[in-house]
Amino acid sequence: MKIRKLKLENWRNHASFEFEFNSITIIVGPNACGKTNFLEAIYYLACGRSFRSKDINLIKWGTSYLRVTGDLEKASGNEDLLVVVENQERMVKTVKIKGQKKPSSQLLGHINCVLFTPEEIELISTLPEARRRYLNLIISQTDREYAYSLTHYKKTLEHRNSLLRRIGKGLANEKELEIWDGKLAEFGNYLIVKRQEYIEKINITLPIQYQALSGKKDDLIINYLPSIKSQGGWAELISQITKNRTRDIYSGVTTIGPHRDDIEFLLNGKNINEFASRGEFRTVILALKLAEIDYFTKITGEKPVLLLDDVFSELDESRRDLLSQIFKKQQTIVTTTDLDHVSKNIIKESKVVKI
């Protein structure tokens, strides 16, 4: 899988810009010059959203719309993707795939990408919400049913929470929760099952990648921390949601379910938050990204696009060299402030663009 060409109109600071990518493309420039915009636009075509901002903030100041076009080269045949966002009051999004208008959810799976940014290093120590978002974005790229279930789970959760608050004020009857409990369990069970499956798959290669990067025989895995301890599927899930109604009514929110789940990174059985340095965090996240490449390749049969946003400054020389060796295995697009951070052998085989 490769992205051959990217065309931007009114995307952030670009009024009109067209760019062709090689197998390895290195974008060089100082901080705050707009290098990340290219990676962000590719990610937008892959996931239908930015990894760092809301849609309204992507539209160039003083204009009323944005347009992103991508030409793809795939084993199944070439494709073109188009996303237009307009009407800043309602943020209307139009998607076309091979010239045919499609729902925005259909973007998922046409470009699979693995993203590594300096902010990714905070995934380990940040709030659980960020780790849930990580799971959702990764799994949604290979499973549209997951994306569908996630969207409907969130809508159901909003309705149920609103009803809980009305019940707490004596404005509704507890019996009205039955329909929402059923829907919450239906969509929530799918999310839980698919998260467990993803973690099982990623844990096959994650320790191998970590050992290669660290030079140690330590065992790194991801551990899933569901808010509902159950292997009983939908029936057990709805049972626990029902049993929890009294607490939920008192709290005014749904207190259990996949929206409260978390993951932890265990090194030799211990949560690395308890002892690891920032340098070790970098190695863990880099190993995770390499494991993601294996995951996408096995699921889809094609290598994903690797997007690296100014991560070399976060890595020591040995890890830079190890990462550079990965470049040739799939299309890789890199931003950096300094070409000295990239292997000279890699530079010779790359398209280098200075911003």
XYZ file of C-alpha atoms in Angstrom:
355
model
C 0.000 0.000 0.000
C 1.367 3.409 -0.978
C 0.083 6.935 -1.252
C 1.400 8.346 -4.511
C 0.033 11.866 -4.480
C -1.573 14.250 -2.008
C -3.404 17.423 -2.964
C -4.469 19.994 -0.363
C -6.756 22.998 -0.684
C -7.227 25.377 2.251
C -5.645 22.864 4.603
C -4.227 24.822 7.539
C -1.710 27.242 5.997
C -1.802 25.698 2.487
C -4.097 27.479 0.033
C -3.215 24.979 -2.691
C -0.518 22.357 -2.604
C 0.229 19.151 -4.506
C 2.830 16.651 -3.397
C 4.143 13.333 -4.749
C 5.632 10.736 -2.409
C 8.309 8.113 -2.943
C 8.718 4.853 -1.052
C 10.691 6.882 1.470
C 10.023 10.609 1.735
C 11.828 12.845 4.221
C 10.404 16.311 4.899
C 12.961 18.597 6.524
C 12.423 21.965 8.150
C 12.525 23.919 11.406
C 9.865 23.603 14.069
C 6.474 25.234 13.351
C 7.050 25.394 9.566
C 4.127 23.095 8.717
C 5.899 19.749 8.176
C 3.346 17.847 10.241
C 0.495 19.098 8.027
C 1.352 16.487 5.392
C 1.256 13.587 7.828
C -1.925 14.960 9.359
C -3.627 15.102 5.946
C -2.688 11.485 5.171
C -3.976 10.393 8.561
C -7.168 12.345 7.877
C -7.714 10.365 4.672
C -7.122 7.140 6.601
C -9.325 7.809 9.626
C -11.601 10.694 8.688
C -10.208 12.825 11.490
C -7.054 14.630 12.550
C -4.769 13.231 15.227
C -4.281 16.664 16.780
C -7.225 18.973 16.088
C -10.942 19.364 15.330
C -12.128 19.760 11.730
C -12.942 23.438 12.132
C -9.321 24.194 13.020
C -8.055 22.551 9.823
C -9.707 25.023 7.446
C -7.380 27.801 6.334
C -8.165 31.079 8.035
C -10.384 33.298 5.890
C -11.771 30.447 3.763
C -14.957 28.399 4.089
C -13.911 24.877 3.097
C -11.049 22.421 2.843
C -10.368 19.690 0.307
C -7.968 16.743 0.599
C -7.314 14.376 -2.304
C -5.140 11.269 -2.240
C -4.080 8.850 -4.984
C -3.348 5.343 -3.694
C -1.449 2.384 -5.084
C -2.727 -0.926 -3.696
C -2.411 -4.615 -4.493
C -6.150 -4.657 -5.227
C -5.852 -1.744 -7.666
C -5.339 2.011 -7.575
C -7.817 4.227 -5.742
C -8.502 7.909 -5.313
C -9.949 9.416 -2.153
C -11.516 12.845 -1.725
C -12.674 14.555 1.460
C -14.321 17.980 1.465
C -15.336 19.807 4.645
C -17.469 22.929 4.299
C -20.097 25.048 6.059
C -18.253 26.051 9.233
C -21.472 26.224 11.225
C -22.430 22.576 10.638
C -19.085 21.196 9.352
C -20.541 19.168 6.477
C -18.151 16.418 5.355
C -18.325 14.893 1.858
C -16.358 11.751 0.959
C -15.757 10.293 -2.496
C -13.989 6.993 -3.175
C -13.181 6.227 -6.813
C -15.454 9.118 -7.719
C -18.447 7.684 -5.851
C -19.969 9.540 -2.912
C -19.728 7.476 0.278
C -20.419 7.848 4.021
C -17.331 9.166 5.837
C -17.095 5.870 7.744
C -16.181 4.179 4.443
C -12.782 5.893 4.489
C -11.626 3.404 7.098
C -9.495 0.653 5.640
C -8.587 2.345 2.358
C -5.347 3.661 3.845
C -3.894 1.917 6.860
C -1.237 3.928 8.618
C 0.945 3.654 11.687
C 1.612 7.029 13.289
C 4.503 7.829 15.618
C 4.681 11.324 17.109
C 6.523 12.660 20.176
C 3.128 12.897 21.901
C 2.662 9.129 21.497
C 5.277 8.633 24.212
C 2.788 10.090 26.700
C 0.345 7.278 25.910
C 1.764 5.208 28.757
C 1.408 7.809 31.490
C -1.546 9.892 30.308
C -5.238 9.504 31.187
C -7.145 6.288 30.344
C -9.232 8.207 27.785
C -6.158 8.542 25.545
C -5.472 4.803 25.697
C -9.100 4.002 24.850
C -8.851 6.413 21.918
C -5.706 4.603 20.798
C -7.517 1.242 20.791
C -10.515 2.696 18.966
C -8.477 4.300 16.180
C -6.287 1.259 15.554
C -9.089 -1.314 15.524
C -11.438 0.885 13.469
C -8.923 0.942 10.598
C -9.331 -2.807 10.073
C -12.890 -3.342 11.341
C -15.691 -1.072 10.134
C -18.164 -2.953 12.312
C -16.103 -1.833 15.298
C -16.326 1.793 14.153
C -20.088 1.386 13.677
C -20.514 -0.179 17.137
C -18.360 2.528 18.721
C -20.449 5.328 17.196
C -23.717 3.736 18.320
C -22.341 2.867 21.736
C -21.449 6.532 22.329
C -24.910 7.683 21.217
C -26.584 5.084 23.427
C -24.400 6.123 26.350
C -25.469 9.769 25.935
C -29.165 8.793 25.922
C -28.759 6.526 28.952
C -26.835 9.149 30.957
C -29.484 11.760 30.171
C -32.185 9.349 31.317
C -30.274 8.533 34.516
C -30.206 12.222 35.447
C -33.946 12.553 34.742
C -34.665 9.503 36.898
C -32.543 10.981 39.682
C -34.696 14.112 39.588
C -37.920 12.086 39.617
C -38.774 13.028 36.029
C -38.618 9.498 34.564
C -39.132 5.867 35.566
C -36.259 3.422 36.086
C -38.045 0.907 33.844
C -37.233 3.166 30.863
C -33.588 2.099 31.212
C -34.311 -1.382 29.841
C -34.086 -0.480 26.145
C -30.875 1.532 26.627
C -29.298 -1.168 28.782
C -29.906 -3.688 26.010
C -28.382 -1.488 23.321
C -25.431 -0.582 25.530
C -24.695 -4.267 26.125
C -25.098 -5.119 22.439
C -22.660 -2.528 21.129
C -20.409 -2.648 24.191
C -19.897 -6.400 23.997
C -18.600 -6.096 20.430
C -16.111 -3.414 21.502
C -14.834 -5.517 24.391
C -14.424 -8.659 22.281
C -12.546 -6.853 19.516
C -10.290 -5.013 21.970
C -9.364 -8.331 23.550
C -8.658 -9.824 20.125
C -6.446 -6.878 19.149
C -4.420 -7.091 22.349
C -3.955 -10.848 21.912
C -2.637 -10.289 18.384
C -0.371 -7.363 19.259
C 1.119 -9.272 22.193
C 2.450 -11.923 19.809
C 5.028 -9.556 18.289
C 5.293 -6.758 20.877
C 7.796 -8.559 23.164
C 9.897 -9.574 20.132
C 10.084 -5.978 18.886
C 10.902 -4.688 22.358
C 13.724 -7.181 22.837
C 15.206 -6.253 19.448
C 15.155 -2.547 20.311
C 16.331 -2.807 23.913
C 18.869 -5.580 23.488
C 17.407 -7.222 26.589
C 15.351 -10.370 27.143
C 12.623 -8.524 29.036
C 9.008 -9.436 28.335
C 6.729 -6.543 27.304
C 2.979 -7.026 26.872
C -0.225 -4.981 26.965
C -2.745 -5.945 29.630
C -6.442 -5.183 29.111
C -8.251 -3.679 32.118
C -12.011 -3.914 31.452
C -14.339 -2.196 33.913
C -16.528 -5.296 33.736
C -14.718 -8.495 34.705
C -16.624 -10.984 32.616
C -16.219 -13.694 30.009
C -19.973 -14.223 29.719
C -20.581 -12.068 26.651
C -23.731 -10.029 26.073
C -25.827 -11.770 28.746
C -23.288 -11.182 31.504
C -22.709 -7.615 30.357
C -26.379 -6.633 30.474
C -26.719 -8.404 33.826
C -23.959 -6.295 35.359
C -25.254 -3.078 33.804
C -28.690 -3.810 35.265
C -27.280 -4.610 38.704
C -25.415 -1.318 38.637
C -28.487 0.858 38.026
C -28.811 2.167 41.576
C -25.247 3.461 41.601
C -25.653 4.891 38.109
C -28.833 6.763 39.055
C -27.080 8.175 42.110
C -24.052 9.208 40.024
C -26.038 10.440 37.030
C -23.664 8.578 34.675
C -23.045 5.024 33.481
C -20.206 3.828 35.703
C -19.265 0.560 33.974
C -18.730 -0.425 30.348
C -16.036 -0.163 27.658
C -16.058 3.640 27.994
C -14.354 3.050 31.375
C -11.822 0.432 30.198
C -8.061 0.908 30.218
C -4.836 -0.831 29.221
C -1.464 -1.035 30.935
C 2.020 -1.846 29.680
C 3.660 -4.605 31.672
C 7.411 -5.209 31.620
C 8.229 -8.535 33.237
C 4.809 -8.465 34.848
C 5.093 -4.952 36.325
C 3.369 -1.756 35.189
C 6.169 0.280 33.634
C 4.669 3.480 35.035
C 5.979 2.359 38.402
C 9.657 2.324 37.469
C 10.468 3.142 33.827
C 12.381 6.221 32.644
C 11.268 8.424 29.745
C 13.920 6.713 27.627
C 12.314 3.347 28.336
C 8.908 4.817 27.491
C 10.298 5.759 24.060
C 11.506 2.218 23.461
C 8.152 0.765 24.519
C 6.162 3.011 22.165
C 8.561 2.410 19.291
C 8.190 -1.349 19.838
C 4.405 -0.847 19.853
C 4.522 0.954 16.509
C 6.595 -1.810 14.929
C 4.138 -4.370 16.305
C 1.294 -2.355 14.749
C 2.968 -2.712 11.339
C 2.935 -6.499 11.767
C -0.685 -6.375 12.925
C -1.909 -4.416 9.889
C 0.112 -6.584 7.506
C -1.349 -9.819 8.862
C -4.932 -8.513 8.925
C -4.995 -6.784 5.525
C -2.235 -8.525 3.571
C -0.604 -5.155 2.832
C 2.010 -3.096 4.606
C 0.615 0.086 6.189
C 2.073 3.544 5.546
C 4.461 4.520 8.340
C 4.188 8.175 9.428
C 6.977 9.495 11.657
C 6.636 13.034 12.953
C 9.908 14.484 14.243
C 10.606 11.484 16.467
C 14.353 11.243 15.882
C 15.088 13.944 18.432
C 13.407 11.677 21.008
C 15.643 8.684 20.194
C 19.302 7.937 20.818
C 21.618 7.035 17.943
C 21.240 3.261 18.238
C 17.453 3.457 18.127
C 17.578 5.894 15.216
C 19.613 3.329 13.292
C 17.210 0.534 14.172
C 14.228 2.629 13.094
C 15.931 3.600 9.836
C 16.308 -0.085 8.976
C 12.512 -0.386 9.059
C 12.009 2.342 6.428
C 12.506 0.067 3.406
C 9.895 -2.470 4.504
C 6.879 -0.234 3.741
C 6.219 3.276 2.503
C 7.601 5.653 5.093
C 7.051 9.391 5.361
C 9.254 11.208 7.856
C 9.497 14.735 9.167
C 12.646 15.936 10.878
C 14.368 19.158 11.821
C 17.819 17.777 11.009
C 18.932 15.370 8.267
C 21.888 14.384 10.442
C 19.408 12.376 12.496
C 18.772 10.059 9.513
C 21.162 7.420 8.202
C 23.073 8.593 5.110
C 22.285 5.311 3.339
C 18.582 5.978 3.842
C 18.891 9.566 2.623
C 20.418 8.320 -0.651
C 17.313 6.241 -1.329
C 14.816 8.895 -0.246
C 13.005 11.855 -1.689
C 14.132 14.754 0.490
C 11.960 17.860 0.587
C 12.998 20.996 2.461
C 10.214 23.169 3.868
